[in-house]
PDB file of C-alpha atoms and ligand atoms in Angstrom:
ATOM      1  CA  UNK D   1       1.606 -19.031 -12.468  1.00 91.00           C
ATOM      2  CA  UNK D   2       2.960 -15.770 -11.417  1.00 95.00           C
ATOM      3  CA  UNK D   3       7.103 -15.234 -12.185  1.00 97.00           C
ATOM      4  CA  UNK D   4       8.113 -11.667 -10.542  1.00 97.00           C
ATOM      5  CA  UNK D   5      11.470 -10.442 -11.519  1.00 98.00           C
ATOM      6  CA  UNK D   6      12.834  -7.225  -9.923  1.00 97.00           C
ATOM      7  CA  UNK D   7      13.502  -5.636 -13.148  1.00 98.00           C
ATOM      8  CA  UNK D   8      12.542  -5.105 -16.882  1.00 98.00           C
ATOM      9  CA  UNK D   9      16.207  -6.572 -18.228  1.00 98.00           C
ATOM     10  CA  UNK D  10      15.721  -9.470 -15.761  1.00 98.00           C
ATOM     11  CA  UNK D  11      11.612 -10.220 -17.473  1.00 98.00           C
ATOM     12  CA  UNK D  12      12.789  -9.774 -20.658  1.00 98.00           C
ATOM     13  CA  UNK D  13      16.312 -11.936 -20.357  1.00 98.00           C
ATOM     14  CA  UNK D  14      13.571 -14.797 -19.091  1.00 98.00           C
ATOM     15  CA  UNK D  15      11.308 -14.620 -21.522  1.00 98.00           C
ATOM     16  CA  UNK D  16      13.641 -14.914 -24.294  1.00 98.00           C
ATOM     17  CA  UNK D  17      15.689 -17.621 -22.488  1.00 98.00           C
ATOM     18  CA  UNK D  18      12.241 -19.721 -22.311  1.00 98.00           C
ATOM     19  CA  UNK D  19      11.185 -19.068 -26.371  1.00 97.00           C
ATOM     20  CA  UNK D  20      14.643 -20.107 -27.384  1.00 97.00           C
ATOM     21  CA  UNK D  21      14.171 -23.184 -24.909  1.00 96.00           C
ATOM     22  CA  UNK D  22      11.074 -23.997 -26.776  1.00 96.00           C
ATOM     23  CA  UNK D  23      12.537 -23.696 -30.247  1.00 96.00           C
ATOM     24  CA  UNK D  24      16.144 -25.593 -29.342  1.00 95.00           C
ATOM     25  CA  UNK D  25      13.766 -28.471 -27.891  1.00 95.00           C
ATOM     26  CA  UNK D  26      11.362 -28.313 -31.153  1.00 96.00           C
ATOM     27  CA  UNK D  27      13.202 -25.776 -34.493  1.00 95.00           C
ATOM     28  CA  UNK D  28       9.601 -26.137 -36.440  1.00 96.00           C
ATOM     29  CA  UNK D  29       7.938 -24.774 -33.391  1.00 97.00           C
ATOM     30  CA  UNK D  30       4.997 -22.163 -34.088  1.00 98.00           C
ATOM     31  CA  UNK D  31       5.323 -19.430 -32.409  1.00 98.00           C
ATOM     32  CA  UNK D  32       2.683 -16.461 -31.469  1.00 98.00           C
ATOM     33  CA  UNK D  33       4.422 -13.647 -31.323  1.00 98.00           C
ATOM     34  CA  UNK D  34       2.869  -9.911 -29.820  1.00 98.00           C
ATOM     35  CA  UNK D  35       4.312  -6.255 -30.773  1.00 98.00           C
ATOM     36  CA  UNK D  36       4.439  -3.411 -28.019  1.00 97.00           C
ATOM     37  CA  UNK D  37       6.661  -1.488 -25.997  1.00 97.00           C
ATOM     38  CA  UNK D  38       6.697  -4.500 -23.696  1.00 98.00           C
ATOM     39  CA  UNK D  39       7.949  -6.735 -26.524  1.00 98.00           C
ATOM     40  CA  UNK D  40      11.301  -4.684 -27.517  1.00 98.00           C
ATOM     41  CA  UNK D  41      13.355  -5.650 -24.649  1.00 98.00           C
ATOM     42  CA  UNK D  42      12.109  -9.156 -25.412  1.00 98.00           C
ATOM     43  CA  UNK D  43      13.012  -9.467 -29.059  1.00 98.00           C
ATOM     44  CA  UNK D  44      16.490  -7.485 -28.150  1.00 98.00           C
ATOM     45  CA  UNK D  45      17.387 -10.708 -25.637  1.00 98.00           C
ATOM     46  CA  UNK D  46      15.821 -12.760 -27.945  1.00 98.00           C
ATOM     47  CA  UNK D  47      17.869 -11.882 -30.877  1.00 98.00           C
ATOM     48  CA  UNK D  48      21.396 -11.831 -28.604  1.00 98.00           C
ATOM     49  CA  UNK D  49      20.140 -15.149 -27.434  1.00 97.00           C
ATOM     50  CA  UNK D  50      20.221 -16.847 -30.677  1.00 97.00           C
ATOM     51  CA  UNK D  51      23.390 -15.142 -32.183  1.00 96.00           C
ATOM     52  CA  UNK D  52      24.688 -16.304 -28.339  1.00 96.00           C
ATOM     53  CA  UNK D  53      23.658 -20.100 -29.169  1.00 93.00           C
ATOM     54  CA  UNK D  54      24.014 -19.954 -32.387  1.00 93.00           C
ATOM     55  CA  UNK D  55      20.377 -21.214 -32.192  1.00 92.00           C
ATOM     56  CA  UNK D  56      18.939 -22.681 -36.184  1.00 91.00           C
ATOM     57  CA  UNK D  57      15.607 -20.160 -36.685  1.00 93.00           C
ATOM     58  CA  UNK D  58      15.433 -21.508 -39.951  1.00 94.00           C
ATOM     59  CA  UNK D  59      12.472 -24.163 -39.377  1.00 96.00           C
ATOM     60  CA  UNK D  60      10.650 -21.935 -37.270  1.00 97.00           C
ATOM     61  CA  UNK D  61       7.031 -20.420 -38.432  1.00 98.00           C
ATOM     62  CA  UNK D  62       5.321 -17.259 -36.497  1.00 98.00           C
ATOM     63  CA  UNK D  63       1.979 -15.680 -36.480  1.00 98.00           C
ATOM     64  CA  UNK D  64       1.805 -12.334 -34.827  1.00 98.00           C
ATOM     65  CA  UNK D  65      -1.443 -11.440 -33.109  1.00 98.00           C
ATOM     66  CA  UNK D  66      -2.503  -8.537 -34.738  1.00 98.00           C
ATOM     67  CA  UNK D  67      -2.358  -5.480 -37.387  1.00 98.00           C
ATOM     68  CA  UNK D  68      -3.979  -2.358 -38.047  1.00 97.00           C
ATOM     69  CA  UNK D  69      -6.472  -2.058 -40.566  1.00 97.00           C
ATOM     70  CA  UNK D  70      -5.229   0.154 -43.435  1.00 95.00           C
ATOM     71  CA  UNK D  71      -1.797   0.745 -42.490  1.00 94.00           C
ATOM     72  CA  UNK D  72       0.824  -1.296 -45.472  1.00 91.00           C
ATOM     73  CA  UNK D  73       3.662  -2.685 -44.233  1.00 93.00           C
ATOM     74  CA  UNK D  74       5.637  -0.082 -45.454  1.00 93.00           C
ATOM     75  CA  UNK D  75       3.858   1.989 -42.669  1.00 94.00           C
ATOM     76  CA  UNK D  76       6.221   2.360 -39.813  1.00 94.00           C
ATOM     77  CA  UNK D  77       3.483   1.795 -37.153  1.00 95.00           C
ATOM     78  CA  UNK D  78       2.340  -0.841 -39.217  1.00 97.00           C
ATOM     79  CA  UNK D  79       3.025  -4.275 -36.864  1.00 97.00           C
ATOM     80  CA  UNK D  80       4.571  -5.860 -40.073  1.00 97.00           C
ATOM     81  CA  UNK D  81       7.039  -2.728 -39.712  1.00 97.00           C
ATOM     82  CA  UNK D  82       7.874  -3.497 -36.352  1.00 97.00           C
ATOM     83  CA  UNK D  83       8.638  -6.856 -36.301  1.00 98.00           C
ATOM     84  CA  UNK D  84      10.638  -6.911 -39.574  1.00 97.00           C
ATOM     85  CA  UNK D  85      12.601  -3.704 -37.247  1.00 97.00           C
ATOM     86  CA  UNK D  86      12.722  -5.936 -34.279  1.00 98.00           C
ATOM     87  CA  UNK D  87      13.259  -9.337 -35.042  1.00 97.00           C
ATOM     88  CA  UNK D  88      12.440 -10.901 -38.327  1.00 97.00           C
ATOM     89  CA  UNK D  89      15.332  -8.559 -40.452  1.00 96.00           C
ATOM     90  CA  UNK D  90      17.791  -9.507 -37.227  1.00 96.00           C
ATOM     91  CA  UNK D  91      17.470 -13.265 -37.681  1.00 94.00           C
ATOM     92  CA  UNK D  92      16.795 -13.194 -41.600  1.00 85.00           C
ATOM     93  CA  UNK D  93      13.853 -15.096 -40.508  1.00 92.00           C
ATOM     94  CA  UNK D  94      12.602 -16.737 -44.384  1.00 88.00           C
ATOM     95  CA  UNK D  95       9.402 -14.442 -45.406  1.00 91.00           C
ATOM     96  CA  UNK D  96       7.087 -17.808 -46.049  1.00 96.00           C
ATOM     97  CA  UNK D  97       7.536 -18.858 -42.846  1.00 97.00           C
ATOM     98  CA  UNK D  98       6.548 -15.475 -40.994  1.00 98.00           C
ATOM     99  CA  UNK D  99       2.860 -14.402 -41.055  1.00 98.00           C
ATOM    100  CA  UNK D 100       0.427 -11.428 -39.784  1.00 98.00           C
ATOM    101  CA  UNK D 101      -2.936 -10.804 -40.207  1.00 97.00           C
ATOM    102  CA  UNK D 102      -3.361  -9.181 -43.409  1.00 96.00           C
ATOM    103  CA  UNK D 103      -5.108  -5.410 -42.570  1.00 95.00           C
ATOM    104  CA  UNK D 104      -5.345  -4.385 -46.196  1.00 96.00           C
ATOM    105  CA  UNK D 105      -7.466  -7.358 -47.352  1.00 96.00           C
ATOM    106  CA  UNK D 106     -10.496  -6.388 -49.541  1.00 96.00           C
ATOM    107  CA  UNK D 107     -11.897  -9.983 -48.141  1.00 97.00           C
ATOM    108  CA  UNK D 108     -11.170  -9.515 -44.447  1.00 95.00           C
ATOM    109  CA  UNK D 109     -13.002 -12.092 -43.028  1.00 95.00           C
ATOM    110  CA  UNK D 110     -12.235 -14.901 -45.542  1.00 97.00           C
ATOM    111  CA  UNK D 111      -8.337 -13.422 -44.480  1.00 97.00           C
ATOM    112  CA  UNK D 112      -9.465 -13.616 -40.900  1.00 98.00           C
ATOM    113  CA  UNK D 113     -11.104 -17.240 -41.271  1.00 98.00           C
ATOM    114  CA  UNK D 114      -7.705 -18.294 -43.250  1.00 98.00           C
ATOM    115  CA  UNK D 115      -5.348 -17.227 -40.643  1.00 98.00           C
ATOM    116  CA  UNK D 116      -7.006 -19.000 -37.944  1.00 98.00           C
ATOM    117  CA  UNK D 117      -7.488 -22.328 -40.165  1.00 98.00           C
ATOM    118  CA  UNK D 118      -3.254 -21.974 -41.071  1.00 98.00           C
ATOM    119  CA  UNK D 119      -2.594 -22.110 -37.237  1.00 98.00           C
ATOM    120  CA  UNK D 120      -4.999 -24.878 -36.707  1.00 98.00           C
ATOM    121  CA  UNK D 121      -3.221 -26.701 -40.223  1.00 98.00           C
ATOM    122  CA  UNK D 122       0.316 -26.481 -39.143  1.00 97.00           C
ATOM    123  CA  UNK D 123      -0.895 -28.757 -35.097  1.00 97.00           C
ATOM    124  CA  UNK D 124      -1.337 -25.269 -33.538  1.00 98.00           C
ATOM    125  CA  UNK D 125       1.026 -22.957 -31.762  1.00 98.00           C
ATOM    126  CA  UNK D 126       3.521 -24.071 -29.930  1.00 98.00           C
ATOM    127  CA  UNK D 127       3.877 -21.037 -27.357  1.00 98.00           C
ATOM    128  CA  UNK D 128       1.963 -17.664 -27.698  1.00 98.00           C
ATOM    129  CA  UNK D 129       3.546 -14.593 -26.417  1.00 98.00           C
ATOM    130  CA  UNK D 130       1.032 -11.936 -25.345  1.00 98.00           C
ATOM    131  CA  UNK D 131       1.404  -8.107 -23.786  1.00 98.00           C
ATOM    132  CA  UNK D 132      -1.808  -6.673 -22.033  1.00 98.00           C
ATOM    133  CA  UNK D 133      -3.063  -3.402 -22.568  1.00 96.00           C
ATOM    134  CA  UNK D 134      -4.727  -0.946 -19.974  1.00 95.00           C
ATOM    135  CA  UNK D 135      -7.903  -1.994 -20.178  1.00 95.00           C
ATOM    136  CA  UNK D 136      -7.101  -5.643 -20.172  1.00 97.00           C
ATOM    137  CA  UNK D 137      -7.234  -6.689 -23.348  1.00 97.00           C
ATOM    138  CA  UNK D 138      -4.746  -9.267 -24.825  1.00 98.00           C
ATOM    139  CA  UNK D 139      -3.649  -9.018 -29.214  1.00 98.00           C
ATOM    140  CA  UNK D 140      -6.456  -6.439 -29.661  1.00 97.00           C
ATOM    141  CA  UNK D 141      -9.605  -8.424 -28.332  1.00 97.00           C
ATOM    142  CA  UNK D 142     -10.974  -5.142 -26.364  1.00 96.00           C
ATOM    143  CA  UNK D 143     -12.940  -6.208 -23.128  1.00 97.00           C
ATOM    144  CA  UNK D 144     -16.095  -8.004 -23.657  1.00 97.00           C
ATOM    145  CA  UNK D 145     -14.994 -10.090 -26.505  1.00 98.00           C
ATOM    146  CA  UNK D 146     -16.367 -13.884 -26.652  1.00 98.00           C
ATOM    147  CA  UNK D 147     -13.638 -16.001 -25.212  1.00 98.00           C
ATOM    148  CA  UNK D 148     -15.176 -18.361 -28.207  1.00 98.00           C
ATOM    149  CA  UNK D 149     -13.744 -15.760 -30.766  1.00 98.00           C
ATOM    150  CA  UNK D 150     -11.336 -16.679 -33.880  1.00 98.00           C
ATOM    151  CA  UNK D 151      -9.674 -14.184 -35.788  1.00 98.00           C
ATOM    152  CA  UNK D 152     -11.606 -11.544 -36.582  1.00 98.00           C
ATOM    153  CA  UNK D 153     -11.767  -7.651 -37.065  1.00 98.00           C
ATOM    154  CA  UNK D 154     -12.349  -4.851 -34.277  1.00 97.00           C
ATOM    155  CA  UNK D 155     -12.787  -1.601 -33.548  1.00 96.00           C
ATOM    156  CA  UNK D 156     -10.283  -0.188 -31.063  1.00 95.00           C
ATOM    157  CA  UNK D 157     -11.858   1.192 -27.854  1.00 92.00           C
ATOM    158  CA  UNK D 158     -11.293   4.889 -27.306  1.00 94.00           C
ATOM    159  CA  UNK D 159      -8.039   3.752 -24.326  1.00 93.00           C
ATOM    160  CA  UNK D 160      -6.768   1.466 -26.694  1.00 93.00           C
ATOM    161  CA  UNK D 161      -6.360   3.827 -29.221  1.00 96.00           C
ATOM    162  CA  UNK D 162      -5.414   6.972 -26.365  1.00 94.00           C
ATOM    163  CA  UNK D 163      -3.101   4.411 -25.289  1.00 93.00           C
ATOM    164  CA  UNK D 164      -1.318   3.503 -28.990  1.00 94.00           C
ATOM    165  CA  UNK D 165      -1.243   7.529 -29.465  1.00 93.00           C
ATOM    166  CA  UNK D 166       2.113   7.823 -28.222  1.00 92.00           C
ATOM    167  CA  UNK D 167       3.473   5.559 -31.460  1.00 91.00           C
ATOM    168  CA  UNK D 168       1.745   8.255 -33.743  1.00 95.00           C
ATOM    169  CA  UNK D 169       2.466  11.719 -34.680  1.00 92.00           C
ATOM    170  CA  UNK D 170      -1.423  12.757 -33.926  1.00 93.00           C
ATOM    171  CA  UNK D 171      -3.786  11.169 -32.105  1.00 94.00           C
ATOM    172  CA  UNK D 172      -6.147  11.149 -35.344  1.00 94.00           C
ATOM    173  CA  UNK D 173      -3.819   9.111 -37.136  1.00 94.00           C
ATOM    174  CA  UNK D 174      -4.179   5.911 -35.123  1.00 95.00           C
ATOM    175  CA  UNK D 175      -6.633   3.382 -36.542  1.00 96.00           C
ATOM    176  CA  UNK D 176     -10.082   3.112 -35.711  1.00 97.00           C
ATOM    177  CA  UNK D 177     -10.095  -0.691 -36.588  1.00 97.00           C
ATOM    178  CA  UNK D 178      -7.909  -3.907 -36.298  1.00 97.00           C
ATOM    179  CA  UNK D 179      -7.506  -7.254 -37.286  1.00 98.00           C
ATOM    180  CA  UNK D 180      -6.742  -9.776 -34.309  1.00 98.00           C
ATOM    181  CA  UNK D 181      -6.765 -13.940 -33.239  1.00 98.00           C
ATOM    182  CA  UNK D 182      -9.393 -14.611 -31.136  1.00 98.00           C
ATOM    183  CA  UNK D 183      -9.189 -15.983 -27.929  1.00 98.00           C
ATOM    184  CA  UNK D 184     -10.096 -19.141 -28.310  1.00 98.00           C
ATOM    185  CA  UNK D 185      -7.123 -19.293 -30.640  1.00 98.00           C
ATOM    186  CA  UNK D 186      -5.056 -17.678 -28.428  1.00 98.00           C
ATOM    187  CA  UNK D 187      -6.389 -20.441 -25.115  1.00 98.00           C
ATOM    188  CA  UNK D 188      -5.587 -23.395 -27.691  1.00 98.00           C
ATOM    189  CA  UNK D 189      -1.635 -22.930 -27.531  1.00 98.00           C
ATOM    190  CA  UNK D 190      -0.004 -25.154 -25.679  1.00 98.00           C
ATOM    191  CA  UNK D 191       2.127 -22.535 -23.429  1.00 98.00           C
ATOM    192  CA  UNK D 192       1.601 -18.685 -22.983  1.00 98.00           C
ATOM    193  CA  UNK D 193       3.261 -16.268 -21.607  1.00 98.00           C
ATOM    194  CA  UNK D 194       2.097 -12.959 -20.515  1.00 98.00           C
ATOM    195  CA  UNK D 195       4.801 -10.039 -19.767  1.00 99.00           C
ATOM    196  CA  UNK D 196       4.043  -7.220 -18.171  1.00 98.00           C
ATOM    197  CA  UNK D 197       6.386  -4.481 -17.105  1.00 98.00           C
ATOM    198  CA  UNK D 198       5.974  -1.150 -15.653  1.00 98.00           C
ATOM    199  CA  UNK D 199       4.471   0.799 -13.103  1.00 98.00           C
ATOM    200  CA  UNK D 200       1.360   2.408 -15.845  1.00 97.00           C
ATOM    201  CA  UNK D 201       0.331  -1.478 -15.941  1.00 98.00           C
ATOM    202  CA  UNK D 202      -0.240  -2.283 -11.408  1.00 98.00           C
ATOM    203  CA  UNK D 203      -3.608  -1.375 -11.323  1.00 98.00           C
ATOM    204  CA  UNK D 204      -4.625  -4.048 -14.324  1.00 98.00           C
ATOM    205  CA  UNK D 205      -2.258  -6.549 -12.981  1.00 98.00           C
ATOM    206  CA  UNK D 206      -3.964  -6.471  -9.959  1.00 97.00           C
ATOM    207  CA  UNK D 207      -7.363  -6.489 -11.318  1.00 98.00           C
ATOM    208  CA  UNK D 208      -6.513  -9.855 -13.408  1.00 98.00           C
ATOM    209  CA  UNK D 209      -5.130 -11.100  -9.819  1.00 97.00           C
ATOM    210  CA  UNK D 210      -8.537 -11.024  -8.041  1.00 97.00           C
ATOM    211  CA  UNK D 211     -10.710 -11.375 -11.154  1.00 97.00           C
ATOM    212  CA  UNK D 212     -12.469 -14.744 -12.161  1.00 97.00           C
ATOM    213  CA  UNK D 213     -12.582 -15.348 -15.468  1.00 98.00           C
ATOM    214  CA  UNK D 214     -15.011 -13.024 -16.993  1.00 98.00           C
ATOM    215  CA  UNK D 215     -14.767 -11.724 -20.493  1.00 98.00           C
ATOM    216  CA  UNK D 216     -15.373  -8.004 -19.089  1.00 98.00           C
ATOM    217  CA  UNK D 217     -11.366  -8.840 -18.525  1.00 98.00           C
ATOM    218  CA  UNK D 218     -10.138 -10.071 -21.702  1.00 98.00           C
ATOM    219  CA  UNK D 219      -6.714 -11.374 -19.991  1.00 98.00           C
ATOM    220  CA  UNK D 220      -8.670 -13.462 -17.416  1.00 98.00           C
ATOM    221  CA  UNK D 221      -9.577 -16.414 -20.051  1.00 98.00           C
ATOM    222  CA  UNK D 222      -5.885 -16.914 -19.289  1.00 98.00           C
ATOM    223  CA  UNK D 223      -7.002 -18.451 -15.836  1.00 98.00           C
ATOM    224  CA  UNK D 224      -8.784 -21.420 -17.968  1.00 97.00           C
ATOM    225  CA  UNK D 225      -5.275 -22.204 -19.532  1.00 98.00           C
ATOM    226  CA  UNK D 226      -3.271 -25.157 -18.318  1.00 98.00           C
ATOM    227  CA  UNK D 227      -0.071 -23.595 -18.995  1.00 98.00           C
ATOM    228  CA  UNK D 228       0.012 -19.815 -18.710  1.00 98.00           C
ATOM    229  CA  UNK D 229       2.552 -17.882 -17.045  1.00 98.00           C
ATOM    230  CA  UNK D 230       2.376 -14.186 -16.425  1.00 98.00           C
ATOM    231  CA  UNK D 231       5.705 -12.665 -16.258  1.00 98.00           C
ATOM    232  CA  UNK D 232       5.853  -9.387 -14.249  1.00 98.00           C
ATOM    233  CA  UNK D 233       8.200  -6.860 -13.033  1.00 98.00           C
ATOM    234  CA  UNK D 234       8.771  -5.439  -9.688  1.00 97.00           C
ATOM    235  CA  UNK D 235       6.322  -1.982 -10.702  1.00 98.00           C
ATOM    236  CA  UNK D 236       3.894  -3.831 -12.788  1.00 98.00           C
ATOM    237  CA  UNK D 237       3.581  -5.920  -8.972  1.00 97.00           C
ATOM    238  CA  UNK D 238       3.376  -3.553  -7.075  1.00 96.00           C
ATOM    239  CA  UNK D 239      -0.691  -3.930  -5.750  1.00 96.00           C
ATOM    240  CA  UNK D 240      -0.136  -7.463  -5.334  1.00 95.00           C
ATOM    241  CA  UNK D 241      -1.002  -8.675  -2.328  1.00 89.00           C
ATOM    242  CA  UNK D 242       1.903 -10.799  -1.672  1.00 70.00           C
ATOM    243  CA  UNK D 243       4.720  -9.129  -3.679  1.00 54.00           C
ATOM    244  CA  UNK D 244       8.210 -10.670  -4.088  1.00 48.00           C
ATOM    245  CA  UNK D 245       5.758 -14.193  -4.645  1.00 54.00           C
ATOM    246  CA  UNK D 246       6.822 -16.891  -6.973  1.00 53.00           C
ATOM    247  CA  UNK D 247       3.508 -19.248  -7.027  1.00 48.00           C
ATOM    248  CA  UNK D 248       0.679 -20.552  -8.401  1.00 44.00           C
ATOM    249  CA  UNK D 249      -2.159 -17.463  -8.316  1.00 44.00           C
ATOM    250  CA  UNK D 250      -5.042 -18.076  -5.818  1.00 41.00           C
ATOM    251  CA  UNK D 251      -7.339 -15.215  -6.540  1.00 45.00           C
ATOM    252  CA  UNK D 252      -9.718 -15.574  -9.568  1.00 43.00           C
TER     253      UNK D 252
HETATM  254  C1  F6R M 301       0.293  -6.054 -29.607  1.00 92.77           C
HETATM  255  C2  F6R M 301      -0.791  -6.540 -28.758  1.00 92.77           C
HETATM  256  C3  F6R M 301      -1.270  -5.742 -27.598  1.00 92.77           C
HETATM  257  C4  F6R M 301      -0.112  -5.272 -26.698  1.00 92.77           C
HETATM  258  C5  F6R M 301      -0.651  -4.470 -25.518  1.00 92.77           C
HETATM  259  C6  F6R M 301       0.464  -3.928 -24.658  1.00 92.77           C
HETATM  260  O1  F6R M 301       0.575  -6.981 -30.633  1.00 92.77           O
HETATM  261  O2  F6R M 301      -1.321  -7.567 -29.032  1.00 92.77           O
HETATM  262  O3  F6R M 301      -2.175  -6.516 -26.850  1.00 92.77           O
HETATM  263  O4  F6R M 301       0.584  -6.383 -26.231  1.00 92.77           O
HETATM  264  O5  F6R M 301      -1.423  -3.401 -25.992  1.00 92.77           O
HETATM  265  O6  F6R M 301       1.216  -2.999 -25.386  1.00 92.77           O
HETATM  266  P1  F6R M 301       2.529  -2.347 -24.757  1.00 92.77           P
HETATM  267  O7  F6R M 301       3.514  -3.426 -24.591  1.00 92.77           O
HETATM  268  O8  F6R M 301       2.963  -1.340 -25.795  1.00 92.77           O
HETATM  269  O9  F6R M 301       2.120  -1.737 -23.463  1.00 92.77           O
END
């Protein structure tokens, strides 16, 4: 399903409104949560939201999608950084109950196996949250990765890590690897949602419209899902065939 707002406020207000639904319905919900320039508006209506409704975060457990390989969370472009910046710190969310790929493992795939095994453990995740990047990928699985995959480490394609360059004070500073869930794990949530804002992101928006679900087009395995909405502003629309649309997608 595709949800077209005119602006970035209005995506973002929506998005927030439907995680807190989630978690007001179900407080132990498992959430998969994404970091990005797409997510900050997100997390700033999500945090207002609960301080708003006085919503109880307290039972809630989150697994982000990704982190770098080699940056601490001390590092500010480190993903822990950001989401302890963006939302974790501004909801005291409890540290046991907040998790992210560990990118400074000496045992990185027995950390990769483990994270997708303590999704699986707790009944799954509730709703995942995703961004999309340039080139289509969704967390960081780059195009041509096995819609089969669980958790496991990559190596950045040369956009994604052009793309990321604007977080970093050289371009030689951004990570050559990362650690991300698969897609499989991402497909077996029960909900996602996919936002997408922004003029830079029409031509890949449209590309996902008319593609059929080919793993060339990481963000096309979203097509098998039962439950996926893609949230997009009026820009990231803009080569849609039918913009302004509210309604199930018919391409792909
Ligand atoms: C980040 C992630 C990525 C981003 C995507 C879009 O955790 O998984 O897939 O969602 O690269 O990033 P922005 O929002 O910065 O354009």
């Amino acid at each position: 399903m595709y949800k077209i707002f005119e602006t970035v406020d209005e995506v973002s207000r929506y998005t927030a409104r439907r995680i807190l639904n989630r978690v007001e319905h179900k407080p132990g919900a498992v959430l998969g949560l994404a970091t990005g320039s797409t997510m900050e508006p997100v997390y700033e209506h999500l945090v207002q939201g609960v301080r708003q409704a006085q919503v109880n975060m307290s039972q809630l457990t989150t697994f982000n999608l990704d982190e770098y390989i080699g940056l601490g969370a001390t590092h500010t472009q480190s993903y822990s950084h950001y989401m302890r910046r963006h939302l974790f710190d501004r909801l005291s969310l409890s540290e046991e109950k907040v998790h992210l790929p560990d990118g400074m493992s000496n045992h990185a795939e027995q950390a990769c196996r483990a994270y997708s095994q303590a999704i699986s453990a707790l009944g799954g995740l509730d709703l995942q949250l995703l961004g999309i990047g340039s080139n289509g990928h969704i967390g960081f699985n780059e195009p041509h990765t096995s819609f089969a995959s669980r958790t496991h480490v990559v190596e950045l394609s040369e956009q994604t890590r052009i793309d990321n360059g604007r977080f970093f004070t050289d371009q030689a500073e951004v990570p050559t690897h990362a650690m991300t869930l698969g897609i499989q794990d991402i497909l077996e949530a029960k909900e996602i949602m996919l936002v997408i804002t922004g003029r830079h992101k029409a031509d890949i928006v449209a590309k996902l419209f008319h593609s059929g679900v080919d793993e060339a087009l990481p963000a096309s395995a979203l097509k098998r899902h039962h439950d996926a909405t893609i949230v997009l502003d009026s820009e990231a629309a803009a080569l849609l065939p039918h913009q302004g649309f509210n309604a199930k997608a018919t391409a792909g």
